[in-house]
Short mmCIF file of C-alpha atoms in Angstrom, two decimals:
data_model
loop_
_atom_site.label_atom_id
_atom_site.label_comp_id
_atom_site.label_asym_id
_atom_site.label_seq_id
_atom_site.Cartn_x
_atom_site.Cartn_y
_atom_site.Cartn_z
CA MET W 284 56.84 -0.09 8.87
CA SER W 285 59.27 -0.98 11.58
CA SER W 286 58.46 -2.97 14.66
CA LEU W 287 60.34 -4.16 17.70
CA PRO W 288 62.77 -6.97 16.84
CA THR W 289 61.02 -9.34 19.23
CA LEU W 290 57.65 -8.63 17.60
CA ARG W 291 58.79 -9.17 14.04
CA ASP W 292 57.33 -12.09 12.06
CA LYS W 293 59.78 -14.98 11.89
CA LYS W 294 60.28 -15.86 8.25
CA ARG W 295 61.94 -18.46 6.08
CA TYR W 296 62.95 -18.11 2.44
CA ILE W 297 62.52 -21.10 0.13
CA ALA W 298 64.72 -21.24 -2.98
CA PHE W 299 63.08 -23.25 -5.76
CA GLU W 300 63.66 -24.32 -9.34
CA LEU W 301 60.75 -24.46 -11.78
CA THR W 302 60.65 -26.91 -14.69
CA SER W 303 57.92 -26.09 -17.20
CA GLU W 304 56.87 -26.69 -20.79
CA GLN W 305 56.37 -22.96 -21.49
CA THR W 306 57.74 -19.86 -19.82
CA ILE W 307 55.75 -18.89 -16.74
CA THR W 308 55.56 -15.21 -15.83
CA ARG W 309 56.06 -13.87 -12.35
CA GLN W 310 52.40 -12.95 -11.97
CA GLU W 311 51.18 -16.40 -13.01
CA MET W 312 53.62 -18.08 -10.64
CA GLY W 313 52.49 -15.92 -7.69
CA GLU W 314 48.79 -16.40 -8.41
CA GLU W 315 49.05 -20.14 -8.89
CA THR W 316 50.99 -20.62 -5.63
CA MET W 317 48.44 -18.53 -3.72
CA ASN W 318 45.65 -20.59 -5.33
CA SER W 319 47.32 -23.82 -4.31
CA ILE W 320 47.80 -22.64 -0.71
CA CYS W 321 44.20 -21.44 -0.49
CA SER W 322 42.74 -24.65 -1.88
CA LEU W 323 44.88 -26.78 0.42
CA PHE W 324 44.65 -24.86 3.72
CA GLY W 325 41.76 -22.42 3.30
CA ASP W 326 41.85 -18.69 3.95
CA THR W 327 42.87 -18.90 7.62
CA GLY W 328 45.68 -21.31 6.84
CA ALA W 329 46.88 -19.10 4.00
CA SER W 330 46.99 -16.08 6.32
CA GLU W 331 49.24 -17.97 8.75
CA ILE W 332 51.64 -18.98 6.00
CA ASN W 333 52.42 -15.31 5.10
CA PHE W 334 53.30 -16.21 1.52
CA GLY W 335 55.21 -13.90 -0.79
CA LEU W 336 57.08 -14.34 -4.05
CA MET W 337 60.30 -12.39 -3.48
CA SER W 338 62.16 -12.88 -6.73
CA TYR W 339 61.75 -15.02 -9.80
CA ASP W 340 63.47 -15.17 -13.17
CA GLY W 341 61.54 -17.81 -15.10
CA ARG W 342 63.52 -20.70 -13.70
CA TYR W 343 64.82 -19.97 -10.20
CA GLY W 344 62.96 -18.05 -7.53
CA ILE W 345 62.57 -17.35 -3.84
CA ILE W 346 59.37 -17.62 -1.81
CA ARG W 347 58.78 -16.20 1.65
CA CYS W 348 56.81 -18.12 4.27
CA ALA W 349 56.37 -18.17 8.03
CA ARG W 350 59.05 -19.98 10.00
CA ASP W 351 56.63 -22.51 11.49
CA SER W 352 54.89 -23.43 8.24
CA THR W 353 57.67 -24.50 5.91
CA THR W 354 56.19 -28.02 5.65
CA GLU W 355 52.80 -26.63 4.64
CA THR W 356 54.40 -24.38 2.04
CA ARG W 357 56.37 -27.31 0.63
CA ALA W 358 53.16 -29.33 0.37
CA ALA W 359 51.40 -26.46 -1.41
CA LEU W 360 54.32 -26.09 -3.83
CA ALA W 361 54.26 -29.82 -4.53
CA CYS W 362 50.55 -29.61 -5.37
CA ILE W 363 51.15 -27.22 -8.29
CA ASN W 364 51.08 -29.35 -11.43
CA LYS W 365 49.71 -27.06 -14.12
CA ILE W 366 50.02 -23.32 -14.76
CA ARG W 367 48.06 -21.88 -17.71
CA GLY W 368 47.78 -25.28 -19.36
CA SER W 369 51.48 -26.09 -19.27
CA ARG W 370 52.74 -28.82 -16.97
CA VAL W 371 55.18 -27.69 -14.31
CA SER W 372 57.22 -29.21 -11.52
CA ILE W 373 58.76 -27.31 -8.63
CA LEU W 374 61.93 -28.55 -6.95
CA VAL W 375 62.78 -26.96 -3.62
CA LEU W 376 66.52 -26.31 -3.54
CA GLY W 377 66.74 -25.28 0.08
CA ILE W 378 65.42 -23.12 2.89
CA SER W 379 67.24 -20.22 4.50
CA GLY W 380 66.59 -17.54 7.10
CA THR W 381 67.59 -14.65 4.85
CA ILE W 382 67.13 -13.81 1.18
CA LYS W 383 70.89 -13.33 0.86
CA GLY W 384 71.53 -16.75 2.35
CA ALA W 385 69.06 -18.43 0.00
CA MET W 386 70.63 -16.71 -3.01
CA GLU W 387 74.24 -17.49 -2.11
CA LYS W 388 73.71 -21.03 -0.91
CA PHE W 389 71.17 -22.45 -3.34
CA ILE W 390 70.81 -20.32 -6.48
CA GLN W 391 74.40 -19.04 -6.83
CA GLN W 392 73.68 -16.64 -9.69
CA PRO W 393 72.06 -13.21 -9.91
CA LEU W 394 68.38 -13.09 -10.84
CA ASN W 395 67.87 -9.99 -12.95
CA LYS W 396 65.51 -10.74 -15.81
CA GLU W 397 61.81 -10.38 -14.84
CA PRO W 398 59.55 -12.30 -17.22
CA MET K 128 72.88 -36.72 9.94
CA SER K 129 69.64 -35.63 8.49
CA LEU K 130 66.56 -37.78 8.32
CA PHE K 131 66.63 -37.49 4.55
CA ASP K 132 70.10 -39.02 4.01
CA ALA K 133 68.66 -42.27 2.74
CA ARG K 134 68.15 -44.08 -0.51
CA PHE K 135 64.71 -43.22 -1.85
CA TYR K 136 62.62 -45.23 -4.26
CA ASP K 137 59.40 -44.68 -6.16
CA PHE K 138 57.74 -47.96 -7.05
CA ASN K 139 54.86 -46.89 -9.21
CA VAL K 140 56.11 -45.19 -12.36
CA HIS K 141 53.85 -45.40 -15.42
CA LEU K 142 55.75 -44.35 -18.48
CA VAL K 143 53.57 -43.81 -21.52
CA PRO K 144 55.24 -45.85 -24.30
CA ASP K 145 55.06 -43.22 -27.03
CA SER K 146 55.81 -40.18 -24.90
CA GLN K 147 58.77 -37.95 -25.51
CA ASP K 148 60.26 -38.86 -22.18
CA SER K 149 62.56 -41.79 -22.65
CA LEU K 150 63.44 -43.98 -19.72
CA ALA K 151 66.99 -42.65 -19.55
CA MET K 152 65.78 -39.05 -19.43
CA PHE K 153 63.22 -39.88 -16.75
CA ALA K 154 65.86 -41.72 -14.73
CA SER K 155 68.31 -38.82 -14.81
CA GLU K 156 65.53 -36.43 -13.79
CA ALA K 157 64.52 -38.72 -10.90
CA LYS K 158 68.15 -38.85 -9.79
CA LYS K 159 68.31 -35.05 -9.81
CA TYR K 160 65.25 -34.95 -7.55
CA GLY K 161 67.03 -37.25 -5.07
CA TYR K 162 65.87 -40.77 -5.88
CA SER K 163 68.11 -43.84 -6.01
CA GLY K 164 65.77 -46.07 -7.96
CA ILE K 165 62.41 -46.51 -9.59
CA ALA K 166 60.18 -49.39 -10.57
CA ILE K 167 58.44 -49.13 -13.92
CA LEU K 168 54.95 -50.57 -14.06
CA ASN K 169 53.96 -52.86 -16.92
CA SER K 170 56.93 -51.90 -19.05
CA LYS K 171 57.92 -53.96 -22.02
CA THR K 172 61.23 -52.21 -22.53
CA GLY K 173 63.87 -54.92 -22.68
CA ASN K 174 66.94 -52.72 -22.77
CA PRO K 175 66.67 -49.69 -20.50
CA GLY K 176 69.48 -47.81 -22.25
CA ASN K 177 71.94 -45.57 -20.49
CA ILE K 178 70.88 -45.14 -16.90
CA PRO K 179 72.86 -42.81 -14.60
CA GLU K 180 75.27 -44.26 -12.08
CA ASN K 181 74.04 -45.37 -8.66
CA PHE K 182 70.51 -45.58 -9.98
CA SER K 183 68.49 -48.74 -10.29
CA VAL K 184 65.48 -49.44 -12.47
CA HIS K 185 63.25 -52.33 -11.51
CA SER K 186 60.20 -53.69 -13.22
CA ALA K 187 56.80 -54.12 -11.65
CA VAL K 188 53.59 -55.77 -12.75
CA GLU K 189 50.17 -54.40 -12.04
CA VAL K 190 47.64 -57.13 -11.35
CA SER K 191 44.23 -56.08 -12.51
CA CYS K 192 41.52 -58.59 -13.21
CA LYS K 193 38.35 -59.99 -11.71
CA PRO K 194 38.53 -60.85 -7.98
CA SER K 195 37.95 -64.52 -8.79
CA LYS K 196 40.99 -64.65 -11.03
CA ILE K 197 43.42 -62.59 -8.98
CA ARG K 198 44.80 -65.56 -7.03
CA ASP K 199 45.87 -67.33 -10.22
CA GLU K 200 47.27 -64.09 -11.58
CA ILE K 201 49.42 -63.51 -8.48
CA LYS K 202 50.60 -67.12 -8.37
CA ARG K 203 51.71 -66.83 -11.98
CA TYR K 204 54.15 -64.01 -11.14
CA ARG K 205 55.09 -65.10 -7.60
CA GLY K 206 58.46 -66.63 -8.36
CA SER K 207 59.61 -63.89 -10.71
CA ALA K 208 61.79 -60.93 -9.82
CA GLU K 209 59.08 -58.45 -10.69
CA ILE K 210 57.37 -56.38 -8.03
CA LEU K 211 53.66 -57.17 -7.84
CA VAL K 212 51.33 -54.22 -7.42
CA ALA K 213 47.54 -54.30 -7.12
CA ARG K 214 45.50 -51.13 -7.34
CA GLY K 215 42.89 -51.17 -4.59
CA GLY K 216 39.36 -51.57 -5.82
CA ASP K 217 36.13 -52.69 -4.19
CA GLU K 218 36.11 -54.77 -1.04
CA GLU K 219 35.91 -58.12 -2.83
CA PHE K 220 38.99 -57.32 -4.92
CA ASN K 221 40.97 -56.03 -1.92
CA ARG K 222 40.09 -59.12 0.07
CA ALA K 223 41.19 -61.49 -2.67
CA ALA K 224 44.40 -59.48 -3.08
CA VAL K 225 45.50 -59.37 0.57
CA GLU K 226 44.65 -63.02 1.19
CA THR K 227 47.04 -64.25 -1.49
CA ALA K 228 50.67 -64.56 -0.43
CA GLY K 229 53.08 -63.19 -2.99
CA LEU K 230 51.59 -59.76 -3.61
CA ASP K 231 53.95 -56.94 -2.61
CA ILE K 232 51.96 -53.71 -2.68
CA LEU K 233 48.26 -52.94 -2.40
CA LEU K 234 47.90 -49.38 -3.65
CA GLN K 235 45.40 -46.96 -2.14
CA PRO K 236 42.55 -49.31 -1.16
CA ALA K 237 39.45 -47.17 -0.70
CA LYS K 238 37.56 -49.81 1.24
CA PHE K 239 39.91 -51.11 3.91
CA ASN K 240 39.09 -52.64 7.27
CA HIS K 241 40.67 -54.47 10.18
CA VAL K 242 40.11 -57.93 8.65
CA LEU K 243 41.93 -56.95 5.47
CA ALA K 244 44.68 -55.28 7.52
CA LYS K 245 45.30 -58.49 9.50
CA ALA K 246 45.44 -60.55 6.31
CA ALA K 247 47.82 -58.05 4.74
CA TYR K 248 50.10 -58.27 7.79
CA ASP K 249 50.12 -62.09 7.64
CA ASN K 250 51.15 -62.06 3.98
CA SER K 251 53.57 -59.11 4.51
CA ILE K 252 51.87 -56.91 1.94
CA ALA K 253 52.77 -53.22 2.03
CA ILE K 254 50.01 -50.66 1.77
CA GLY K 255 50.64 -47.94 -0.77
CA PHE K 256 49.65 -44.28 -0.51
CA ASN K 257 49.20 -42.60 -3.87
CA LEU K 258 50.28 -38.98 -3.38
CA GLY K 259 49.86 -38.33 -7.09
CA SER K 260 46.13 -38.00 -6.51
CA LEU K 261 46.78 -35.20 -3.99
CA ILE K 262 48.89 -33.40 -6.58
CA ARG K 263 46.49 -33.75 -9.48
CA LEU K 264 43.06 -33.46 -7.87
CA ARG K 265 41.37 -30.43 -6.36
CA GLY K 266 38.36 -29.86 -4.14
CA GLU K 267 35.99 -32.62 -3.17
CA ALA K 268 37.84 -35.43 -4.93
CA ARG K 269 41.05 -34.55 -3.06
CA ILE K 270 39.18 -34.39 0.25
CA ARG K 271 37.91 -37.93 -0.38
CA GLU K 272 41.44 -39.16 -1.13
CA LEU K 273 42.78 -37.54 2.04
CA ARG K 274 40.05 -39.21 4.10
CA THR K 275 40.91 -42.59 2.58
CA MET K 276 44.61 -42.10 3.35
CA ARG K 277 43.88 -41.02 6.92
CA ALA K 278 41.83 -44.19 7.47
CA ASN K 279 44.46 -46.41 5.85
CA LEU K 280 47.19 -44.81 7.98
CA LYS K 281 45.19 -45.66 11.09
CA TYR K 282 45.00 -49.34 10.11
CA ALA K 283 48.65 -49.45 9.05
CA ARG K 284 49.75 -48.08 12.45
CA LYS K 285 47.45 -50.35 14.43
CA TYR K 286 48.50 -53.56 12.64
CA GLY K 287 52.12 -52.63 11.91
CA LEU K 288 51.77 -52.80 8.14
CA ALA K 289 54.60 -51.66 5.91
CA MET K 290 53.73 -48.35 4.24
CA LEU K 291 54.86 -47.16 0.84
CA LEU K 292 54.66 -43.65 -0.59
CA THR K 293 54.45 -43.12 -4.32
CA GLY K 294 53.79 -40.15 -6.55
CA ALA K 295 52.59 -42.30 -9.47
CA PRO K 296 54.51 -40.18 -11.99
CA SER K 297 53.91 -40.65 -15.69
CA SER K 298 56.16 -37.89 -17.00
CA ARG K 299 59.11 -35.88 -15.73
CA TYR K 300 56.77 -33.09 -14.65
CA ASP K 301 55.15 -35.39 -12.09
CA ILE K 302 58.24 -36.16 -10.03
CA ARG K 303 58.40 -34.60 -6.58
CA SER K 304 61.44 -34.77 -4.33
CA PRO K 305 61.37 -36.95 -1.17
CA ARG K 306 61.05 -33.94 1.14
CA GLU K 307 58.03 -32.70 -0.80
CA MET K 308 56.54 -36.19 -0.61
CA ALA K 309 57.03 -36.15 3.16
CA ALA K 310 55.34 -32.74 3.33
CA LEU K 311 52.40 -34.07 1.32
CA ALA K 312 52.23 -37.12 3.59
CA SER K 313 52.09 -34.83 6.63
CA LEU K 314 48.78 -33.50 5.26
CA PHE K 315 47.05 -36.70 6.36
CA GLY K 316 48.96 -37.11 9.60
CA MET K 317 52.01 -39.15 8.64
CA THR K 318 55.13 -38.23 10.60
CA GLY K 319 58.45 -37.47 8.94
CA GLU K 320 60.04 -40.71 10.19
CA GLU K 321 57.18 -42.79 8.82
CA ALA K 322 57.37 -41.00 5.48
CA VAL K 323 61.11 -41.61 5.15
CA GLY K 324 60.59 -45.26 6.07
CA ALA K 325 57.83 -45.52 3.47
CA MET K 326 60.11 -44.21 0.73
CA SER K 327 63.34 -45.89 1.80
CA ALA K 328 63.13 -48.83 4.23
CA ALA K 329 59.91 -50.39 2.88
CA PRO K 330 61.02 -50.45 -0.81
CA LEU K 331 64.45 -51.80 0.19
CA ASP K 332 62.73 -54.57 2.14
CA ILE K 333 60.66 -55.51 -0.92
CA LEU K 334 63.81 -55.55 -3.05
CA ARG K 335 65.54 -57.76 -0.48
CA ARG K 336 62.67 -60.23 -0.66
CA LYS K 337 62.85 -60.20 -4.47
CA SER K 338 66.58 -60.88 -4.59
CA PRO K 339 67.65 -64.39 -5.73
CA ASP K 340 69.42 -65.08 -2.41
CA TYR K 341 66.24 -64.73 -0.43
CA ILE K 342 64.47 -67.98 0.45
CA GLN K 343 62.03 -67.30 3.22
CA GLU K 344 61.79 -64.99 6.24
CA GLY K 345 64.44 -66.09 8.77
CA ILE K 346 66.22 -68.54 6.46
CA GLU K 347 69.50 -67.80 4.74
CA ILE K 348 72.33 -69.74 3.14
CA ILE K 349 75.55 -69.46 5.13
#
């Protein structure tokens, strides 16, 4: 689906590092983040954030959010403390306007393995 | 220069004595997350071990007893170099705590009012916001905490109280970086500048008052 450049959603990509006791799969990570956003901001707030888990390899990952709601997304990420019984902590490495920028600037290694 | 180029401190770390996380490991993790120092609550560790460079570990004492005894308890520790923290309780406890000079931090008082705020300002007591409860709780309990923080923020702004943000971490999985803490603080209306001040300027001010060179506000040896 293409739209006019001026009508496109403005996005930001958040590079993060996950520290956990056990390995967390991509699906669990996505679900838990969505849960955290929903419980913190409700359904309308979650729809404005436009969350998406772009890539994730068990340790590093990239999350998409709306340009104007990076603070809210950070708060929601900070609220995640447990996934499937194992304690986790998410450290935001940086925020970029493109996926390529987030990868090159903050992660600096290819993410290939999909847990 | 970014707002977040400051030295950040977390003054309310509870390390469980028998946990796998040693102090040195916790300290290096906190440094990785962007902190310059921590204060360990009620620790009996004499030798902290190998702590990373440019990182300071302070000790703090939590005062918890009956409201009638809290004055004596605070006076007992007043001259020492330890940071005095009181966890907010009922109104009687909060009142006894803020009316005693020498206390440094009153953490998350649920029942706070303008009288207590004035007394806290007179005794230069900082009011602490426990963001760890926002991280760990869900649903109604978290809503109640957010309401408390919103009310406390109102009093702190009105009476010019020093504010202090803490995550109350007990393991390395509970540490959150300063920017995340600021984002959590924005949930109850705190601005970015206030949040940075609460993690950097307010703790440094407490440390300055605890240093041996400090005598009294406005007095110094030349």
